[in-house]
Amino acid sequence: MDIECRDCKALHWMDERLTRSSTSSPLFGTCCLQGKVRLNLLLTPHSPIRALYDGDDDRSKSFRKHARGYNATNAFTSLGATLDPRVLTGSGPTSFTIHGELRH
């Protein structure tokens, strides 16, 4: 990721540019829709969290290496379902019909 969006400064790969843009003046649509979306800057994290991002110790390095996994662990959906016994009695891979809702 070494190409900066001219509008929001997000980093991209060249292959992420919009097809109608050139390599000499790339435009991107996945970050700010070419300047149409403007978000406030994030506040600086509190000291313990900031230390994990900025630190050079083993704990900080481990945190940065596994940050996506930590995020994925906390970003889940629970599923409420009423199982249909008609589809649970067959052979083969387990399958079921869901009558419920997703909750985030």
PDB file of N, CA and C in Angstrom:
ATOM      1  N   MET A   1       0.854  -1.162   0.000  1.00  0.00           N
ATOM      2  CA  MET A   1       0.000   0.000   0.000  1.00  0.00           C
ATOM      3  C   MET A   1       0.901   1.225   0.000  1.00  0.00           C
ATOM      4  N   ASP A   2       1.026   1.800  -1.155  1.00  0.00           N
ATOM      5  CA  ASP A   2       1.948   2.927  -1.238  1.00  0.00           C
ATOM      6  C   ASP A   2       1.397   4.103  -2.040  1.00  0.00           C
ATOM      7  N   ILE A   3       0.144   4.015  -2.439  1.00  0.00           N
ATOM      8  CA  ILE A   3      -0.468   5.104  -3.192  1.00  0.00           C
ATOM      9  C   ILE A   3      -1.482   5.802  -2.294  1.00  0.00           C
ATOM     10  N   GLU A   4      -1.336   7.100  -2.146  1.00  0.00           N
ATOM     11  CA  GLU A   4      -2.174   7.873  -1.236  1.00  0.00           C
ATOM     12  C   GLU A   4      -3.363   8.479  -1.980  1.00  0.00           C
ATOM     13  N   CYS A   5      -4.549   8.354  -1.394  1.00  0.00           N
ATOM     14  CA  CYS A   5      -5.733   9.010  -1.942  1.00  0.00           C
ATOM     15  C   CYS A   5      -5.523  10.517  -1.848  1.00  0.00           C
ATOM     16  N   ARG A   6      -5.763  11.219  -2.921  1.00  0.00           N
ATOM     17  CA  ARG A   6      -5.517  12.666  -2.928  1.00  0.00           C
ATOM     18  C   ARG A   6      -6.480  13.418  -2.016  1.00  0.00           C
ATOM     19  N   ASP A   7      -7.631  12.808  -1.721  1.00  0.00           N
ATOM     20  CA  ASP A   7      -8.638  13.488  -0.911  1.00  0.00           C
ATOM     21  C   ASP A   7      -8.508  13.212   0.579  1.00  0.00           C
ATOM     22  N   CYS A   8      -8.381  11.938   0.966  1.00  0.00           N
ATOM     23  CA  CYS A   8      -8.392  11.608   2.402  1.00  0.00           C
ATOM     24  C   CYS A   8      -7.063  11.063   2.909  1.00  0.00           C
ATOM     25  N   LYS A   9      -6.129  10.866   2.008  1.00  0.00           N
ATOM     26  CA  LYS A   9      -4.787  10.390   2.357  1.00  0.00           C
ATOM     27  C   LYS A   9      -4.735   8.922   2.773  1.00  0.00           C
ATOM     28  N   ALA A  10      -5.806   8.166   2.543  1.00  0.00           N
ATOM     29  CA  ALA A  10      -5.786   6.727   2.819  1.00  0.00           C
ATOM     30  C   ALA A  10      -4.812   6.055   1.854  1.00  0.00           C
ATOM     31  N   LEU A  11      -4.184   4.985   2.316  1.00  0.00           N
ATOM     32  CA  LEU A  11      -3.223   4.270   1.480  1.00  0.00           C
ATOM     33  C   LEU A  11      -3.905   3.139   0.719  1.00  0.00           C
ATOM     34  N   HIS A  12      -3.499   2.975  -0.531  1.00  0.00           N
ATOM     35  CA  HIS A  12      -4.068   1.950  -1.407  1.00  0.00           C
ATOM     36  C   HIS A  12      -2.959   1.293  -2.215  1.00  0.00           C
ATOM     37  N   TRP A  13      -3.306   0.185  -2.849  1.00  0.00           N
ATOM     38  CA  TRP A  13      -2.472  -0.394  -3.888  1.00  0.00           C
ATOM     39  C   TRP A  13      -2.949   0.182  -5.208  1.00  0.00           C
ATOM     40  N   MET A  14      -2.064   0.268  -6.156  1.00  0.00           N
ATOM     41  CA  MET A  14      -2.405   0.836  -7.459  1.00  0.00           C
ATOM     42  C   MET A  14      -3.578   0.094  -8.101  1.00  0.00           C
ATOM     43  N   ASP A  15      -3.641  -1.221  -7.927  1.00  0.00           N
ATOM     44  CA  ASP A  15      -4.715  -2.004  -8.542  1.00  0.00           C
ATOM     45  C   ASP A  15      -6.087  -1.724  -7.939  1.00  0.00           C
ATOM     46  N   GLU A  16      -6.152  -0.976  -6.851  1.00  0.00           N
ATOM     47  CA  GLU A  16      -7.436  -0.624  -6.245  1.00  0.00           C
ATOM     48  C   GLU A  16      -8.044   0.639  -6.858  1.00  0.00           C
ATOM     49  N   ARG A  17      -7.335   1.278  -7.755  1.00  0.00           N
ATOM     50  CA  ARG A  17      -7.840   2.523  -8.332  1.00  0.00           C
ATOM     51  C   ARG A  17      -9.076   2.252  -9.187  1.00  0.00           C
ATOM     52  N   LEU A  18      -9.868   3.295  -9.364  1.00  0.00           N
ATOM     53  CA  LEU A  18     -11.036   3.192 -10.232  1.00  0.00           C
ATOM     54  C   LEU A  18     -10.565   2.935 -11.655  1.00  0.00           C
ATOM     55  N   THR A  19     -11.307   2.131 -12.381  1.00  0.00           N
ATOM     56  CA  THR A  19     -10.865   1.731 -13.721  1.00  0.00           C
ATOM     57  C   THR A  19     -10.749   2.918 -14.672  1.00  0.00           C
ATOM     58  N   ARG A  20     -11.506   3.961 -14.434  1.00  0.00           N
ATOM     59  CA  ARG A  20     -11.444   5.117 -15.330  1.00  0.00           C
ATOM     60  C   ARG A  20     -10.280   6.064 -15.008  1.00  0.00           C
ATOM     61  N   SER A  21      -9.507   5.751 -13.980  1.00  0.00           N
ATOM     62  CA  SER A  21      -8.384   6.620 -13.616  1.00  0.00           C
ATOM     63  C   SER A  21      -7.071   6.026 -14.118  1.00  0.00           C
ATOM     64  N   SER A  22      -6.095   6.889 -14.262  1.00  0.00           N
ATOM     65  CA  SER A  22      -4.800   6.460 -14.795  1.00  0.00           C
ATOM     66  C   SER A  22      -3.825   6.151 -13.665  1.00  0.00           C
ATOM     67  N   THR A  23      -2.737   5.506 -14.018  1.00  0.00           N
ATOM     68  CA  THR A  23      -1.713   5.226 -13.015  1.00  0.00           C
ATOM     69  C   THR A  23      -0.967   6.499 -12.619  1.00  0.00           C
ATOM     70  N   SER A  24      -0.956   7.494 -13.489  1.00  0.00           N
ATOM     71  CA  SER A  24      -0.275   8.746 -13.156  1.00  0.00           C
ATOM     72  C   SER A  24      -1.118   9.646 -12.255  1.00  0.00           C
ATOM     73  N   SER A  25      -2.438   9.459 -12.284  1.00  0.00           N
ATOM     74  CA  SER A  25      -3.330  10.243 -11.426  1.00  0.00           C
ATOM     75  C   SER A  25      -4.457   9.334 -10.930  1.00  0.00           C
ATOM     76  N   PRO A  26      -4.127   8.375 -10.057  1.00  0.00           N
ATOM     77  CA  PRO A  26      -5.123   7.387  -9.636  1.00  0.00           C
ATOM     78  C   PRO A  26      -6.218   7.990  -8.756  1.00  0.00           C
ATOM     79  N   LEU A  27      -7.436   7.494  -8.946  1.00  0.00           N
ATOM     80  CA  LEU A  27      -8.584   7.872  -8.128  1.00  0.00           C
ATOM     81  C   LEU A  27      -9.109   6.619  -7.450  1.00  0.00           C
ATOM     82  N   PHE A  28      -9.589   6.772  -6.220  1.00  0.00           N
ATOM     83  CA  PHE A  28     -10.059   5.631  -5.443  1.00  0.00           C
ATOM     84  C   PHE A  28     -11.488   5.869  -4.972  1.00  0.00           C
ATOM     85  N   GLY A  29     -12.281   4.810  -4.925  1.00  0.00           N
ATOM     86  CA  GLY A  29     -13.670   4.940  -4.502  1.00  0.00           C
ATOM     87  C   GLY A  29     -13.995   4.200  -3.228  1.00  0.00           C
ATOM     88  N   THR A  30     -13.058   3.427  -2.703  1.00  0.00           N
ATOM     89  CA  THR A  30     -13.370   2.609  -1.527  1.00  0.00           C
ATOM     90  C   THR A  30     -13.103   3.304  -0.203  1.00  0.00           C
ATOM     91  N   CYS A  31     -12.472   4.450  -0.221  1.00  0.00           N
ATOM     92  CA  CYS A  31     -12.166   5.121   1.052  1.00  0.00           C
ATOM     93  C   CYS A  31     -13.125   6.280   1.308  1.00  0.00           C
ATOM     94  N   CYS A  32     -13.125   7.284   0.470  1.00  0.00           N
ATOM     95  CA  CYS A  32     -13.926   8.489   0.733  1.00  0.00           C
ATOM     96  C   CYS A  32     -14.808   8.871  -0.451  1.00  0.00           C
ATOM     97  N   LEU A  33     -14.949   7.975  -1.413  1.00  0.00           N
ATOM     98  CA  LEU A  33     -15.729   8.252  -2.623  1.00  0.00           C
ATOM     99  C   LEU A  33     -15.260   9.545  -3.287  1.00  0.00           C
ATOM    100  N   GLN A  34     -13.972   9.643  -3.465  1.00  0.00           N
ATOM    101  CA  GLN A  34     -13.353  10.798  -4.113  1.00  0.00           C
ATOM    102  C   GLN A  34     -13.716  12.108  -3.410  1.00  0.00           C
ATOM    103  N   GLY A  35     -13.607  12.118  -2.104  1.00  0.00           N
ATOM    104  CA  GLY A  35     -13.837  13.329  -1.329  1.00  0.00           C
ATOM    105  C   GLY A  35     -15.277  13.589  -0.944  1.00  0.00           C
ATOM    106  N   LYS A  36     -16.203  12.710  -1.335  1.00  0.00           N
ATOM    107  CA  LYS A  36     -17.622  12.913  -1.006  1.00  0.00           C
ATOM    108  C   LYS A  36     -17.933  12.580   0.445  1.00  0.00           C
ATOM    109  N   VAL A  37     -17.122  11.726   1.056  1.00  0.00           N
ATOM    110  CA  VAL A  37     -17.320  11.346   2.457  1.00  0.00           C
ATOM    111  C   VAL A  37     -16.191  11.958   3.273  1.00  0.00           C
ATOM    112  N   ARG A  38     -16.556  12.690   4.303  1.00  0.00           N
ATOM    113  CA  ARG A  38     -15.565  13.315   5.194  1.00  0.00           C
ATOM    114  C   ARG A  38     -15.854  12.880   6.621  1.00  0.00           C
ATOM    115  N   LEU A  39     -14.884  12.262   7.249  1.00  0.00           N
ATOM    116  CA  LEU A  39     -15.015  11.813   8.631  1.00  0.00           C
ATOM    117  C   LEU A  39     -14.107  12.644   9.523  1.00  0.00           C
ATOM    118  N   ASN A  40     -14.568  12.877  10.736  1.00  0.00           N
ATOM    119  CA  ASN A  40     -13.730  13.567  11.707  1.00  0.00           C
ATOM    120  C   ASN A  40     -12.544  12.681  12.062  1.00  0.00           C
ATOM    121  N   LEU A  41     -11.428  13.300  12.370  1.00  0.00           N
ATOM    122  CA  LEU A  41     -10.267  12.539  12.808  1.00  0.00           C
ATOM    123  C   LEU A  41     -10.577  11.854  14.130  1.00  0.00           C
ATOM    124  N   LEU A  42     -10.020  10.668  14.310  1.00  0.00           N
ATOM    125  CA  LEU A  42     -10.207   9.943  15.559  1.00  0.00           C
ATOM    126  C   LEU A  42      -9.423  10.615  16.675  1.00  0.00           C
ATOM    127  N   LEU A  43      -9.973  10.535  17.870  1.00  0.00           N
ATOM    128  CA  LEU A  43      -9.262  11.047  19.034  1.00  0.00           C
ATOM    129  C   LEU A  43      -8.065  10.148  19.322  1.00  0.00           C
ATOM    130  N   THR A  44      -7.042  10.708  19.899  1.00  0.00           N
ATOM    131  CA  THR A  44      -5.876   9.922  20.295  1.00  0.00           C
ATOM    132  C   THR A  44      -6.301   8.924  21.364  1.00  0.00           C
ATOM    133  N   PRO A  45      -5.947   7.641  21.215  1.00  0.00           N
ATOM    134  CA  PRO A  45      -6.339   6.645  22.219  1.00  0.00           C
ATOM    135  C   PRO A  45      -5.704   6.943  23.581  1.00  0.00           C
ATOM    136  N   HIS A  46      -6.325   6.441  24.622  1.00  0.00           N
ATOM    137  CA  HIS A  46      -5.776   6.585  25.968  1.00  0.00           C
ATOM    138  C   HIS A  46      -4.404   5.912  26.035  1.00  0.00           C
ATOM    139  N   SER A  47      -3.616   6.313  26.997  1.00  0.00           N
ATOM    140  CA  SER A  47      -2.211   5.886  27.110  1.00  0.00           C
ATOM    141  C   SER A  47      -1.974   4.384  26.989  1.00  0.00           C
ATOM    142  N   PRO A  48      -2.731   3.520  27.697  1.00  0.00           N
ATOM    143  CA  PRO A  48      -2.430   2.079  27.593  1.00  0.00           C
ATOM    144  C   PRO A  48      -2.609   1.536  26.173  1.00  0.00           C
ATOM    145  N   ILE A  49      -3.642   1.994  25.487  1.00  0.00           N
ATOM    146  CA  ILE A  49      -3.875   1.527  24.111  1.00  0.00           C
ATOM    147  C   ILE A  49      -2.841   2.141  23.174  1.00  0.00           C
ATOM    148  N   ARG A  50      -2.588   3.407  23.337  1.00  0.00           N
ATOM    149  CA  ARG A  50      -1.608   4.076  22.482  1.00  0.00           C
ATOM    150  C   ARG A  50      -0.235   3.421  22.611  1.00  0.00           C
ATOM    151  N   ALA A  51       0.117   3.018  23.816  1.00  0.00           N
ATOM    152  CA  ALA A  51       1.405   2.359  24.035  1.00  0.00           C
ATOM    153  C   ALA A  51       1.505   1.065  23.233  1.00  0.00           C
ATOM    154  N   LEU A  52       0.391   0.360  23.075  1.00  0.00           N
ATOM    155  CA  LEU A  52       0.409  -0.875  22.288  1.00  0.00           C
ATOM    156  C   LEU A  52       0.649  -0.585  20.807  1.00  0.00           C
ATOM    157  N   TYR A  53       0.107   0.509  20.315  1.00  0.00           N
ATOM    158  CA  TYR A  53       0.309   0.879  18.917  1.00  0.00           C
ATOM    159  C   TYR A  53       1.693   1.462  18.659  1.00  0.00           C
ATOM    160  N   ASP A  54       2.195   2.242  19.598  1.00  0.00           N
ATOM    161  CA  ASP A  54       3.450   2.959  19.385  1.00  0.00           C
ATOM    162  C   ASP A  54       4.680   2.263  19.954  1.00  0.00           C
ATOM    163  N   GLY A  55       4.479   1.324  20.874  1.00  0.00           N
ATOM    164  CA  GLY A  55       5.602   0.717  21.584  1.00  0.00           C
ATOM    165  C   GLY A  55       6.461  -0.179  20.717  1.00  0.00           C
ATOM    166  N   ASP A  56       7.670  -0.426  21.205  1.00  0.00           N
ATOM    167  CA  ASP A  56       8.611  -1.286  20.499  1.00  0.00           C
ATOM    168  C   ASP A  56       8.909  -2.558  21.291  1.00  0.00           C
ATOM    169  N   ASP A  57       8.195  -2.746  22.400  1.00  0.00           N
ATOM    170  CA  ASP A  57       8.420  -3.927  23.238  1.00  0.00           C
ATOM    171  C   ASP A  57       7.689  -5.138  22.646  1.00  0.00           C
ATOM    172  N   ASP A  58       7.956  -6.316  23.184  1.00  0.00           N
ATOM    173  CA  ASP A  58       7.364  -7.554  22.666  1.00  0.00           C
ATOM    174  C   ASP A  58       5.842  -7.545  22.741  1.00  0.00           C
ATOM    175  N   ARG A  59       5.300  -7.019  23.829  1.00  0.00           N
ATOM    176  CA  ARG A  59       3.841  -6.983  23.993  1.00  0.00           C
ATOM    177  C   ARG A  59       3.192  -6.126  22.901  1.00  0.00           C
ATOM    178  N   SER A  60       3.769  -4.972  22.617  1.00  0.00           N
ATOM    179  CA  SER A  60       3.244  -4.086  21.580  1.00  0.00           C
ATOM    180  C   SER A  60       3.338  -4.735  20.206  1.00  0.00           C
ATOM    181  N   LYS A  61       4.453  -5.369  19.931  1.00  0.00           N
ATOM    182  CA  LYS A  61       4.629  -6.042  18.640  1.00  0.00           C
ATOM    183  C   LYS A  61       3.620  -7.168  18.476  1.00  0.00           C
ATOM    184  N   SER A  62       3.386  -7.914  19.540  1.00  0.00           N
ATOM    185  CA  SER A  62       2.403  -8.992  19.496  1.00  0.00           C
ATOM    186  C   SER A  62       1.000  -8.433  19.273  1.00  0.00           C
ATOM    187  N   PHE A  63       0.680  -7.339  19.945  1.00  0.00           N
ATOM    188  CA  PHE A  63      -0.632  -6.711  19.773  1.00  0.00           C
ATOM    189  C   PHE A  63      -0.848  -6.306  18.317  1.00  0.00           C
ATOM    190  N   ARG A  64       0.123  -5.638  17.729  1.00  0.00           N
ATOM    191  CA  ARG A  64      -0.027  -5.188  16.342  1.00  0.00           C
ATOM    192  C   ARG A  64      -0.121  -6.369  15.385  1.00  0.00           C
ATOM    193  N   LYS A  65       0.617  -7.423  15.663  1.00  0.00           N
ATOM    194  CA  LYS A  65       0.586  -8.610  14.804  1.00  0.00           C
ATOM    195  C   LYS A  65      -0.788  -9.278  14.836  1.00  0.00           C
ATOM    196  N   HIS A  66      -1.436  -9.267  16.005  1.00  0.00           N
ATOM    197  CA  HIS A  66      -2.701  -9.973  16.175  1.00  0.00           C
ATOM    198  C   HIS A  66      -3.921  -9.057  16.239  1.00  0.00           C
ATOM    199  N   ALA A  67      -3.764  -7.772  15.941  1.00  0.00           N
ATOM    200  CA  ALA A  67      -4.859  -6.804  16.093  1.00  0.00           C
ATOM    201  C   ALA A  67      -6.096  -7.186  15.284  1.00  0.00           C
ATOM    202  N   ARG A  68      -5.916  -7.674  14.072  1.00  0.00           N
ATOM    203  CA  ARG A  68      -7.087  -8.058  13.261  1.00  0.00           C
ATOM    204  C   ARG A  68      -7.843  -9.219  13.897  1.00  0.00           C
ATOM    205  N   GLY A  69      -7.116 -10.154  14.446  1.00  0.00           N
ATOM    206  CA  GLY A  69      -7.753 -11.280  15.131  1.00  0.00           C
ATOM    207  C   GLY A  69      -8.525 -10.837  16.355  1.00  0.00           C
ATOM    208  N   TYR A  70      -7.948  -9.907  17.128  1.00  0.00           N
ATOM    209  CA  TYR A  70      -8.659  -9.372  18.296  1.00  0.00           C
ATOM    210  C   TYR A  70      -9.942  -8.682  17.854  1.00  0.00           C
ATOM    211  N   ASN A  71      -9.857  -7.921  16.778  1.00  0.00           N
ATOM    212  CA  ASN A  71     -11.036  -7.225  16.274  1.00  0.00           C
ATOM    213  C   ASN A  71     -12.095  -8.226  15.815  1.00  0.00           C
ATOM    214  N   ALA A  72     -11.672  -9.254  15.095  1.00  0.00           N
ATOM    215  CA  ALA A  72     -12.614 -10.255  14.599  1.00  0.00           C
ATOM    216  C   ALA A  72     -13.278 -11.007  15.748  1.00  0.00           C
ATOM    217  N   THR A  73     -12.534 -11.236  16.819  1.00  0.00           N
ATOM    218  CA  THR A  73     -13.088 -11.920  17.983  1.00  0.00           C
ATOM    219  C   THR A  73     -14.219 -11.123  18.602  1.00  0.00           C
ATOM    220  N   ASN A  74     -14.091  -9.816  18.577  1.00  0.00           N
ATOM    221  CA  ASN A  74     -15.098  -8.955  19.188  1.00  0.00           C
ATOM    222  C   ASN A  74     -16.183  -8.506  18.219  1.00  0.00           C
ATOM    223  N   ALA A  75     -16.043  -8.813  16.958  1.00  0.00           N
ATOM    224  CA  ALA A  75     -17.040  -8.444  15.958  1.00  0.00           C
ATOM    225  C   ALA A  75     -17.778  -9.714  15.545  1.00  0.00           C
ATOM    226  N   PHE A  76     -18.830 -10.021  16.237  1.00  0.00           N
ATOM    227  CA  PHE A  76     -19.543 -11.258  15.959  1.00  0.00           C
ATOM    228  C   PHE A  76     -21.038 -10.998  15.847  1.00  0.00           C
ATOM    229  N   THR A  77     -21.715 -11.980  15.336  1.00  0.00           N
ATOM    230  CA  THR A  77     -23.161 -11.940  15.228  1.00  0.00           C
ATOM    231  C   THR A  77     -23.707 -13.149  15.953  1.00  0.00           C
ATOM    232  N   SER A  78     -24.701 -12.941  16.789  1.00  0.00           N
ATOM    233  CA  SER A  78     -25.345 -14.091  17.420  1.00  0.00           C
ATOM    234  C   SER A  78     -26.575 -14.436  16.596  1.00  0.00           C
ATOM    235  N   LEU A  79     -26.928 -15.667  16.634  1.00  0.00           N
ATOM    236  CA  LEU A  79     -27.990 -16.162  15.784  1.00  0.00           C
ATOM    237  C   LEU A  79     -29.086 -16.765  16.640  1.00  0.00           C
ATOM    238  N   GLY A  80     -30.293 -16.259  16.461  1.00  0.00           N
ATOM    239  CA  GLY A  80     -31.446 -16.870  17.109  1.00  0.00           C
ATOM    240  C   GLY A  80     -32.174 -17.701  16.063  1.00  0.00           C
ATOM    241  N   ALA A  81     -32.462 -18.943  16.359  1.00  0.00           N
ATOM    242  CA  ALA A  81     -33.047 -19.808  15.336  1.00  0.00           C
ATOM    243  C   ALA A  81     -34.078 -20.754  15.923  1.00  0.00           C
ATOM    244  N   THR A  82     -35.094 -21.039  15.124  1.00  0.00           N
ATOM    245  CA  THR A  82     -36.034 -22.112  15.414  1.00  0.00           C
ATOM    246  C   THR A  82     -35.712 -23.209  14.410  1.00  0.00           C
ATOM    247  N   LEU A  83     -35.238 -24.331  14.895  1.00  0.00           N
ATOM    248  CA  LEU A  83     -34.814 -25.401  14.001  1.00  0.00           C
ATOM    249  C   LEU A  83     -36.013 -26.158  13.459  1.00  0.00           C
ATOM    250  N   ASP A  84     -35.932 -26.523  12.202  1.00  0.00           N
ATOM    251  CA  ASP A  84     -36.990 -27.266  11.528  1.00  0.00           C
ATOM    252  C   ASP A  84     -36.636 -28.751  11.577  1.00  0.00           C
ATOM    253  N   PRO A  85     -37.353 -29.560  12.364  1.00  0.00           N
ATOM    254  CA  PRO A  85     -37.000 -30.977  12.507  1.00  0.00           C
ATOM    255  C   PRO A  85     -37.099 -31.762  11.201  1.00  0.00           C
ATOM    256  N   ARG A  86     -37.829 -31.270  10.225  1.00  0.00           N
ATOM    257  CA  ARG A  86     -37.963 -31.996   8.954  1.00  0.00           C
ATOM    258  C   ARG A  86     -36.642 -32.083   8.204  1.00  0.00           C
ATOM    259  N   VAL A  87     -35.778 -31.101   8.387  1.00  0.00           N
ATOM    260  CA  VAL A  87     -34.513 -31.126   7.650  1.00  0.00           C
ATOM    261  C   VAL A  87     -33.359 -31.647   8.497  1.00  0.00           C
ATOM    262  N   LEU A  88     -33.607 -31.897   9.776  1.00  0.00           N
ATOM    263  CA  LEU A  88     -32.552 -32.396  10.653  1.00  0.00           C
ATOM    264  C   LEU A  88     -32.442 -33.913  10.645  1.00  0.00           C
ATOM    265  N   THR A  89     -33.398 -34.606  10.062  1.00  0.00           N
ATOM    266  CA  THR A  89     -33.424 -36.068  10.124  1.00  0.00           C
ATOM    267  C   THR A  89     -32.770 -36.739   8.928  1.00  0.00           C
ATOM    268  N   GLY A  90     -32.370 -35.989   7.930  1.00  0.00           N
ATOM    269  CA  GLY A  90     -31.786 -36.586   6.734  1.00  0.00           C
ATOM    270  C   GLY A  90     -30.354 -37.032   6.948  1.00  0.00           C
ATOM    271  N   SER A  91     -29.806 -37.686   5.917  1.00  0.00           N
ATOM    272  CA  SER A  91     -28.406 -38.100   5.979  1.00  0.00           C
ATOM    273  C   SER A  91     -27.558 -37.059   5.246  1.00  0.00           C
ATOM    274  N   GLY A  92     -26.273 -37.183   5.382  1.00  0.00           N
ATOM    275  CA  GLY A  92     -25.386 -36.225   4.729  1.00  0.00           C
ATOM    276  C   GLY A  92     -25.008 -35.097   5.672  1.00  0.00           C
ATOM    277  N   PRO A  93     -24.469 -34.039   5.111  1.00  0.00           N
ATOM    278  CA  PRO A  93     -24.048 -32.914   5.949  1.00  0.00           C
ATOM    279  C   PRO A  93     -25.234 -32.322   6.703  1.00  0.00           C
ATOM    280  N   THR A  94     -24.975 -31.870   7.912  1.00  0.00           N
ATOM    281  CA  THR A  94     -26.028 -31.257   8.707  1.00  0.00           C
ATOM    282  C   THR A  94     -26.482 -29.967   8.041  1.00  0.00           C
ATOM    283  N   SER A  95     -27.773 -29.816   7.891  1.00  0.00           N
ATOM    284  CA  SER A  95     -28.337 -28.574   7.365  1.00  0.00           C
ATOM    285  C   SER A  95     -29.586 -28.254   8.161  1.00  0.00           C
ATOM    286  N   PHE A  96     -29.935 -27.002   8.202  1.00  0.00           N
ATOM    287  CA  PHE A  96     -31.129 -26.608   8.933  1.00  0.00           C
ATOM    288  C   PHE A  96     -31.716 -25.349   8.327  1.00  0.00           C
ATOM    289  N   THR A  97     -32.981 -25.154   8.583  1.00  0.00           N
ATOM    290  CA  THR A  97     -33.690 -23.965   8.144  1.00  0.00           C
ATOM    291  C   THR A  97     -33.771 -23.014   9.323  1.00  0.00           C
ATOM    292  N   ILE A  98     -33.421 -21.781   9.102  1.00  0.00           N
ATOM    293  CA  ILE A  98     -33.422 -20.807  10.191  1.00  0.00           C
ATOM    294  C   ILE A  98     -34.659 -19.923  10.095  1.00  0.00           C
ATOM    295  N   HIS A  99     -35.359 -19.813  11.203  1.00  0.00           N
ATOM    296  CA  HIS A  99     -36.478 -18.884  11.334  1.00  0.00           C
ATOM    297  C   HIS A  99     -36.154 -18.026  12.545  1.00  0.00           C
ATOM    298  N   GLY A 100     -35.473 -16.953  12.351  1.00  0.00           N
ATOM    299  CA  GLY A 100     -35.056 -16.126  13.476  1.00  0.00           C
ATOM    300  C   GLY A 100     -34.506 -14.815  12.986  1.00  0.00           C
ATOM    301  N   GLU A 101     -33.595 -14.260  13.732  1.00  0.00           N
ATOM    302  CA  GLU A 101     -33.022 -12.983  13.359  1.00  0.00           C
ATOM    303  C   GLU A 101     -31.568 -12.906  13.791  1.00  0.00           C
ATOM    304  N   LEU A 102     -30.841 -12.075  13.093  1.00  0.00           N
ATOM    305  CA  LEU A 102     -29.445 -11.845  13.431  1.00  0.00           C
ATOM    306  C   LEU A 102     -29.354 -10.660  14.374  1.00  0.00           C
ATOM    307  N   ARG A 103     -28.500 -10.768  15.362  1.00  0.00           N
ATOM    308  CA  ARG A 103     -28.297  -9.671  16.310  1.00  0.00           C
ATOM    309  C   ARG A 103     -26.816  -9.351  16.392  1.00  0.00           C
ATOM    310  N   HIS A 104     -26.523  -8.085  16.287  1.00  0.00           N
ATOM    311  CA  HIS A 104     -25.131  -7.630  16.382  1.00  0.00           C
ATOM    312  C   HIS A 104     -24.889  -7.052  17.751  1.00  0.00           C
TER     313      HIS A 104
END
